[in-house]
Tab-separated table of C-alpha atoms and ligand atoms in Angstrom:
chain	number	residue	atom	x	y	z
A	1	MET	CA	19.760	12.107	-22.692
A	2	GLN	CA	16.286	10.749	-23.145
A	3	ILE	CA	13.265	12.692	-21.868
A	4	SER	CA	10.117	11.145	-20.164
A	5	CYS	CA	7.546	13.705	-19.492
A	6	SER	CA	5.359	13.598	-16.393
A	7	ILE	CA	1.850	15.087	-16.817
A	8	LEU	CA	1.238	14.923	-13.130
A	9	SER	CA	1.126	18.745	-12.942
A	10	SER	CA	-0.698	19.466	-16.143
A	11	ASP	CA	-4.078	21.240	-15.885
A	12	ASN	CA	-5.401	19.338	-18.783
A	13	ARG	CA	-3.873	15.930	-19.009
A	14	PRO	CA	-5.554	14.379	-22.031
A	15	ASN	CA	-4.685	17.439	-24.023
A	16	SER	CA	-1.089	17.187	-22.738
A	17	VAL	CA	-0.697	13.517	-23.875
A	18	LEU	CA	-2.050	14.600	-27.310
A	19	LYS	CA	0.449	17.544	-27.554
A	20	LEU	CA	3.349	15.091	-26.481
A	21	ASN	CA	2.370	12.649	-29.261
A	22	ASN	CA	3.654	15.647	-31.650
A	23	THR	CA	6.921	16.201	-29.893
A	24	ASN	CA	10.377	14.469	-29.716
A	25	VAL	CA	9.717	13.278	-26.090
A	26	ASP	CA	10.938	9.604	-25.576
A	27	TYR	CA	8.295	8.503	-23.161
A	28	LEU	CA	5.117	9.483	-21.461
A	29	HIS	CA	5.653	9.322	-17.539
A	30	ILE	CA	2.620	8.400	-15.693
A	31	ASP	CA	2.727	8.970	-11.907
A	32	VAL	CA	0.327	6.567	-10.058
A	33	MET	CA	-0.424	7.246	-6.372
A	34	ASP	CA	-2.791	5.540	-3.966
A	35	GLY	CA	-2.999	7.969	-1.114
A	36	LYS	CA	-1.332	5.289	1.170
A	37	PHE	CA	2.359	4.903	-0.137
A	38	VAL	CA	2.298	8.708	-0.761
A	39	LYS	CA	-0.374	11.022	0.568
A	40	ASN	CA	-1.495	12.211	-2.799
A	41	ASN	CA	-3.980	10.069	-4.810
A	42	GLN	CA	-3.800	10.335	-8.556
A	43	PHE	CA	-4.365	8.373	-11.767
A	44	PRO	CA	-6.952	5.624	-10.876
A	45	ILE	CA	-6.563	2.746	-13.362
A	46	GLU	CA	-9.327	4.093	-15.660
A	47	GLU	CA	-7.450	7.262	-16.115
A	48	ILE	CA	-4.127	5.385	-16.718
A	49	LYS	CA	-5.864	3.444	-19.484
A	50	LYS	CA	-7.467	6.582	-20.985
A	51	MET	CA	-3.977	8.301	-21.129
A	52	LEU	CA	-2.389	4.997	-22.667
A	53	SER	CA	-5.319	5.080	-25.220
A	54	LEU	CA	-4.417	8.588	-26.376
A	55	SER	CA	-0.800	8.223	-26.450
A	56	THR	CA	1.320	7.290	-29.437
A	57	LYS	CA	4.547	7.386	-27.108
A	58	LYS	CA	5.459	4.384	-25.082
A	59	ALA	CA	4.689	4.780	-21.435
A	60	ASP	CA	6.838	4.902	-18.466
A	61	ILE	CA	4.645	3.817	-15.406
A	62	HIS	CA	5.777	4.973	-11.945
A	63	LEU	CA	3.817	3.097	-9.348
A	64	MET	CA	3.878	5.004	-5.925
A	65	VAL	CA	1.392	2.514	-4.466
A	66	GLU	CA	1.134	-0.136	-1.587
A	67	ASN	CA	-0.217	-2.767	-3.752
A	68	PRO	CA	1.357	-2.717	-7.246
A	69	SER	CA	-0.135	-5.997	-8.524
A	70	SER	CA	-3.774	-4.509	-8.366
A	71	TYR	CA	-2.566	-2.176	-11.098
A	72	ILE	CA	-0.091	-4.330	-12.987
A	73	LYS	CA	-2.904	-6.984	-13.727
A	74	GLU	CA	-4.977	-4.420	-15.373
A	75	LEU	CA	-2.194	-3.274	-17.605
A	76	ALA	CA	-1.663	-6.289	-20.129
A	77	HIS	CA	-1.250	-5.514	-23.802
A	78	GLN	CA	-0.569	-1.664	-23.476
A	79	ASN	CA	2.027	0.467	-25.069
A	80	ILE	CA	4.166	0.481	-22.090
A	81	ALA	CA	8.043	0.366	-21.924
A	82	TYR	CA	8.634	0.356	-18.188
A	83	ILE	CA	6.820	-0.270	-14.967
A	84	THR	CA	8.569	0.843	-11.964
A	85	ILE	CA	7.647	-0.187	-8.503
A	86	HIS	CA	9.243	1.278	-5.160
A	87	ARG	CA	11.949	-0.433	-3.076
A	88	GLU	CA	10.559	0.676	0.140
A	89	LEU	CA	7.494	-1.659	-0.050
A	90	ASP	CA	7.202	-3.829	2.888
A	91	THR	CA	6.779	-7.085	0.762
A	92	ASP	CA	8.581	-9.727	-1.300
A	93	LEU	CA	9.309	-7.811	-4.504
A	94	TYR	CA	10.210	-10.940	-6.556
A	95	PRO	CA	6.557	-11.950	-7.404
A	96	ILE	CA	5.808	-8.403	-8.485
A	97	ILE	CA	9.052	-8.219	-10.667
A	98	GLU	CA	7.900	-11.446	-12.197
A	99	GLU	CA	4.454	-10.282	-12.930
A	100	ILE	CA	5.835	-7.268	-14.798
A	101	LYS	CA	8.198	-9.457	-16.879
A	102	LYS	CA	5.532	-11.666	-17.823
A	103	LEU	CA	3.528	-8.932	-19.544
A	104	ASN	CA	6.722	-8.225	-21.409
A	105	TYR	CA	7.452	-4.822	-19.897
A	106	LYS	CA	10.738	-3.806	-18.423
A	107	VAL	CA	11.084	-3.680	-14.777
A	108	GLY	CA	12.310	-0.629	-12.759
A	109	LEU	CA	12.851	-0.227	-9.123
A	110	SER	CA	12.824	3.297	-7.440
A	111	ILE	CA	14.203	4.582	-4.350
A	112	LYS	CA	13.031	7.725	-2.260
A	113	PRO	CA	15.662	10.274	-1.278
A	114	ASP	CA	16.266	8.668	2.018
A	115	THR	CA	16.605	5.087	0.979
A	116	SER	CA	20.075	3.940	0.204
A	117	VAL	CA	21.593	2.730	-3.088
A	118	VAL	CA	22.994	-0.215	-1.242
A	119	SER	CA	19.498	-1.533	-0.631
A	120	LEU	CA	19.061	-2.063	-4.312
A	121	ILE	CA	21.975	-4.483	-4.698
A	122	PRO	CA	19.902	-7.682	-4.281
A	123	TYR	CA	17.730	-6.825	-7.083
A	124	LEU	CA	20.166	-5.439	-9.547
A	125	LYS	CA	20.666	-8.567	-11.828
A	126	ASP	CA	16.920	-9.057	-12.233
A	127	ILE	CA	15.662	-5.519	-13.076
A	128	ASP	CA	16.252	-3.376	-16.163
A	129	LEU	CA	16.064	0.139	-14.740
A	130	ILE	CA	16.880	2.119	-11.547
A	131	LEU	CA	14.753	5.215	-10.866
A	132	ILE	CA	16.335	7.565	-8.380
A	133	MET	CA	13.863	9.955	-6.742
A	134	SER	CA	15.321	13.579	-6.694
A	135	VAL	CA	12.329	14.913	-4.653
A	136	GLU	CA	10.186	13.271	-1.907
A	137	PRO	CA	7.438	11.444	-4.038
A	138	GLY	CA	3.828	12.691	-4.074
A	139	TYR	CA	3.946	16.077	-5.763
A	140	GLY	CA	5.247	17.616	-8.813
A	141	LYS	CA	6.823	21.258	-8.906
A	142	GLN	CA	9.340	20.399	-6.103
A	143	ILE	CA	12.999	21.444	-5.930
A	144	PHE	CA	15.535	19.112	-7.076
A	145	LEU	CA	17.653	17.619	-4.146
A	146	PRO	CA	21.434	18.118	-4.665
A	147	ARG	CA	22.356	14.958	-2.502
A	148	THR	CA	20.897	13.007	-5.659
A	149	ILE	CA	24.289	13.549	-7.412
A	150	ASN	CA	26.161	11.353	-4.679
A	151	LYS	CA	23.679	8.639	-5.184
A	152	LEU	CA	24.245	8.521	-8.734
A	153	ASN	CA	28.061	8.368	-8.325
A	154	GLU	CA	27.593	5.490	-5.956
A	155	LEU	CA	25.187	3.759	-8.515
A	156	ASN	CA	27.706	4.228	-11.241
A	157	ARG	CA	30.300	2.143	-9.370
A	158	LEU	CA	27.758	-0.524	-9.091
A	159	ARG	CA	26.894	-0.221	-12.740
A	160	LEU	CA	30.441	-1.448	-13.634
A	161	LYS	CA	29.233	-4.908	-12.452
A	162	TYR	CA	25.722	-4.561	-13.929
A	163	PRO	CA	26.148	-2.767	-17.218
A	164	HIS	CA	22.758	-3.511	-18.544
A	165	LEU	CA	21.076	-1.070	-15.947
A	166	ILE	CA	19.367	1.853	-17.186
A	167	VAL	CA	19.306	5.140	-14.766
A	168	GLU	CA	16.408	7.283	-14.605
A	169	VAL	CA	15.956	10.391	-12.326
A	170	ASP	CA	12.721	11.811	-11.335
A	171	GLY	CA	11.747	15.300	-9.753
A	172	GLY	CA	12.606	18.951	-10.089
A	173	ILE	CA	14.571	18.495	-13.141
A	174	ASN	CA	15.147	21.780	-15.407
A	175	ASN	CA	17.542	22.960	-18.229
A	176	THR	CA	20.344	23.791	-15.391
A	177	ASN	CA	20.442	20.692	-13.220
A	178	ILE	CA	20.116	18.393	-16.205
A	179	LYS	CA	23.722	19.116	-16.943
A	180	LYS	CA	24.837	17.435	-13.671
A	181	LEU	CA	22.509	14.435	-14.617
A	182	ILE	CA	24.299	14.127	-18.032
A	183	LYS	CA	27.716	14.185	-16.351
A	184	ALA	CA	26.542	11.495	-13.919
A	185	LYS	CA	25.647	9.267	-16.948
A	186	VAL	CA	21.980	9.457	-16.349
A	187	ASP	CA	20.043	7.697	-19.305
A	188	ILE	CA	16.543	9.041	-18.771
A	189	SER	CA	15.398	12.313	-17.068
A	190	VAL	CA	11.760	12.560	-16.031
A	191	VAL	CA	10.653	16.155	-16.538
A	192	GLY	CA	7.228	17.434	-15.481
A	193	SER	CA	6.477	20.982	-14.746
A	194	PHE	CA	9.393	22.367	-16.665
A	195	ILE	CA	7.778	21.197	-19.844
A	196	THR	CA	4.069	21.226	-19.119
A	197	ASN	CA	4.361	24.921	-17.684
A	198	ASN	CA	5.009	26.088	-21.241
A	199	GLU	CA	2.820	26.538	-24.321
A	200	ASP	CA	5.411	24.901	-26.528
A	201	TYR	CA	6.302	21.518	-25.383
A	202	ASN	CA	8.583	20.546	-28.227
A	203	GLN	CA	10.781	23.617	-28.156
A	204	VAL	CA	11.505	22.746	-24.424
A	205	ILE	CA	11.933	19.133	-25.053
A	206	ASN	CA	14.507	19.776	-27.973
A	207	LYS	CA	16.379	22.130	-25.830
A	208	LEU	CA	16.649	19.590	-23.057
A	209	LYS	CA	17.754	16.910	-25.418
A	210	THR	CA	20.517	18.834	-26.979
A	211	ILE	CA	22.187	20.075	-23.762
A	212	LYS	CA	25.600	18.499	-23.310
B	301	LIG	C1	6.626	13.074	-7.898
B	301	LIG	C2	6.683	12.435	-9.383
B	301	LIG	C3	7.563	13.078	-10.471
B	301	LIG	C4	7.142	14.536	-10.524
B	301	LIG	C5	7.801	15.213	-11.678
B	301	LIG	O1	6.050	12.118	-6.979
B	301	LIG	O2	7.088	11.064	-9.371
B	301	LIG	O3	7.299	12.503	-11.653
B	301	LIG	O4	5.803	14.824	-10.874
B	301	LIG	O5	7.420	16.457	-11.788
B	301	LIG	P1	8.320	17.806	-11.843
B	301	LIG	O6	9.294	17.750	-12.924
B	301	LIG	O7	7.388	18.893	-11.773
B	301	LIG	O8	9.026	17.655	-10.429
B	302	LIG	ZN1	7.369	9.908	-11.285
């Protein structure tokens, strides 16, 4: 299981990024919110760039915004692995998917807890990663929704036809519920407060990465 650490709930984000550089974490997860797609408003483009400049880890950018293009066009030539947008956006997603691909980043598509796995089907052949939200997006430190596991099982049936897909889960993940995610063949877990609430990040990360 790979771990992508969300620094959303850290009270000193630059310091958290620097600390993560010295751990075995796989990705730096940056939660971008515009106050419209979700109520919260976090990580303006200047702060995203600041975090990217401090990080030696590849970034995993989660855009919870109504207008992803306005962020994507500012993010060329960065140390980014994935840029993920939301399926719920009321617009044609293909031009946005193409924009991300043109920058040579992998494309993720995310669904909120009430959005069906079936709604992803038209896009599966053209994207790299599916991000299943296990909490309502907007805030860290929430409780993992158990119905996420049903969605993962459903998604695994579709993955038989689309074996290239990487599956990531985000929200409320800890050392107990991660076992269910391993069983459900999740590739990347986004873990926020369960890591950043501790002094020793690497100890928590190493434990999470060795759970079977
Ligand atoms: C929620 C965010 C998550 C979240 C993870 O909108 O997308 O990345 O902050 O943090 P924890 O692990 O604290 O739920
Ligand atoms: Zn996130």
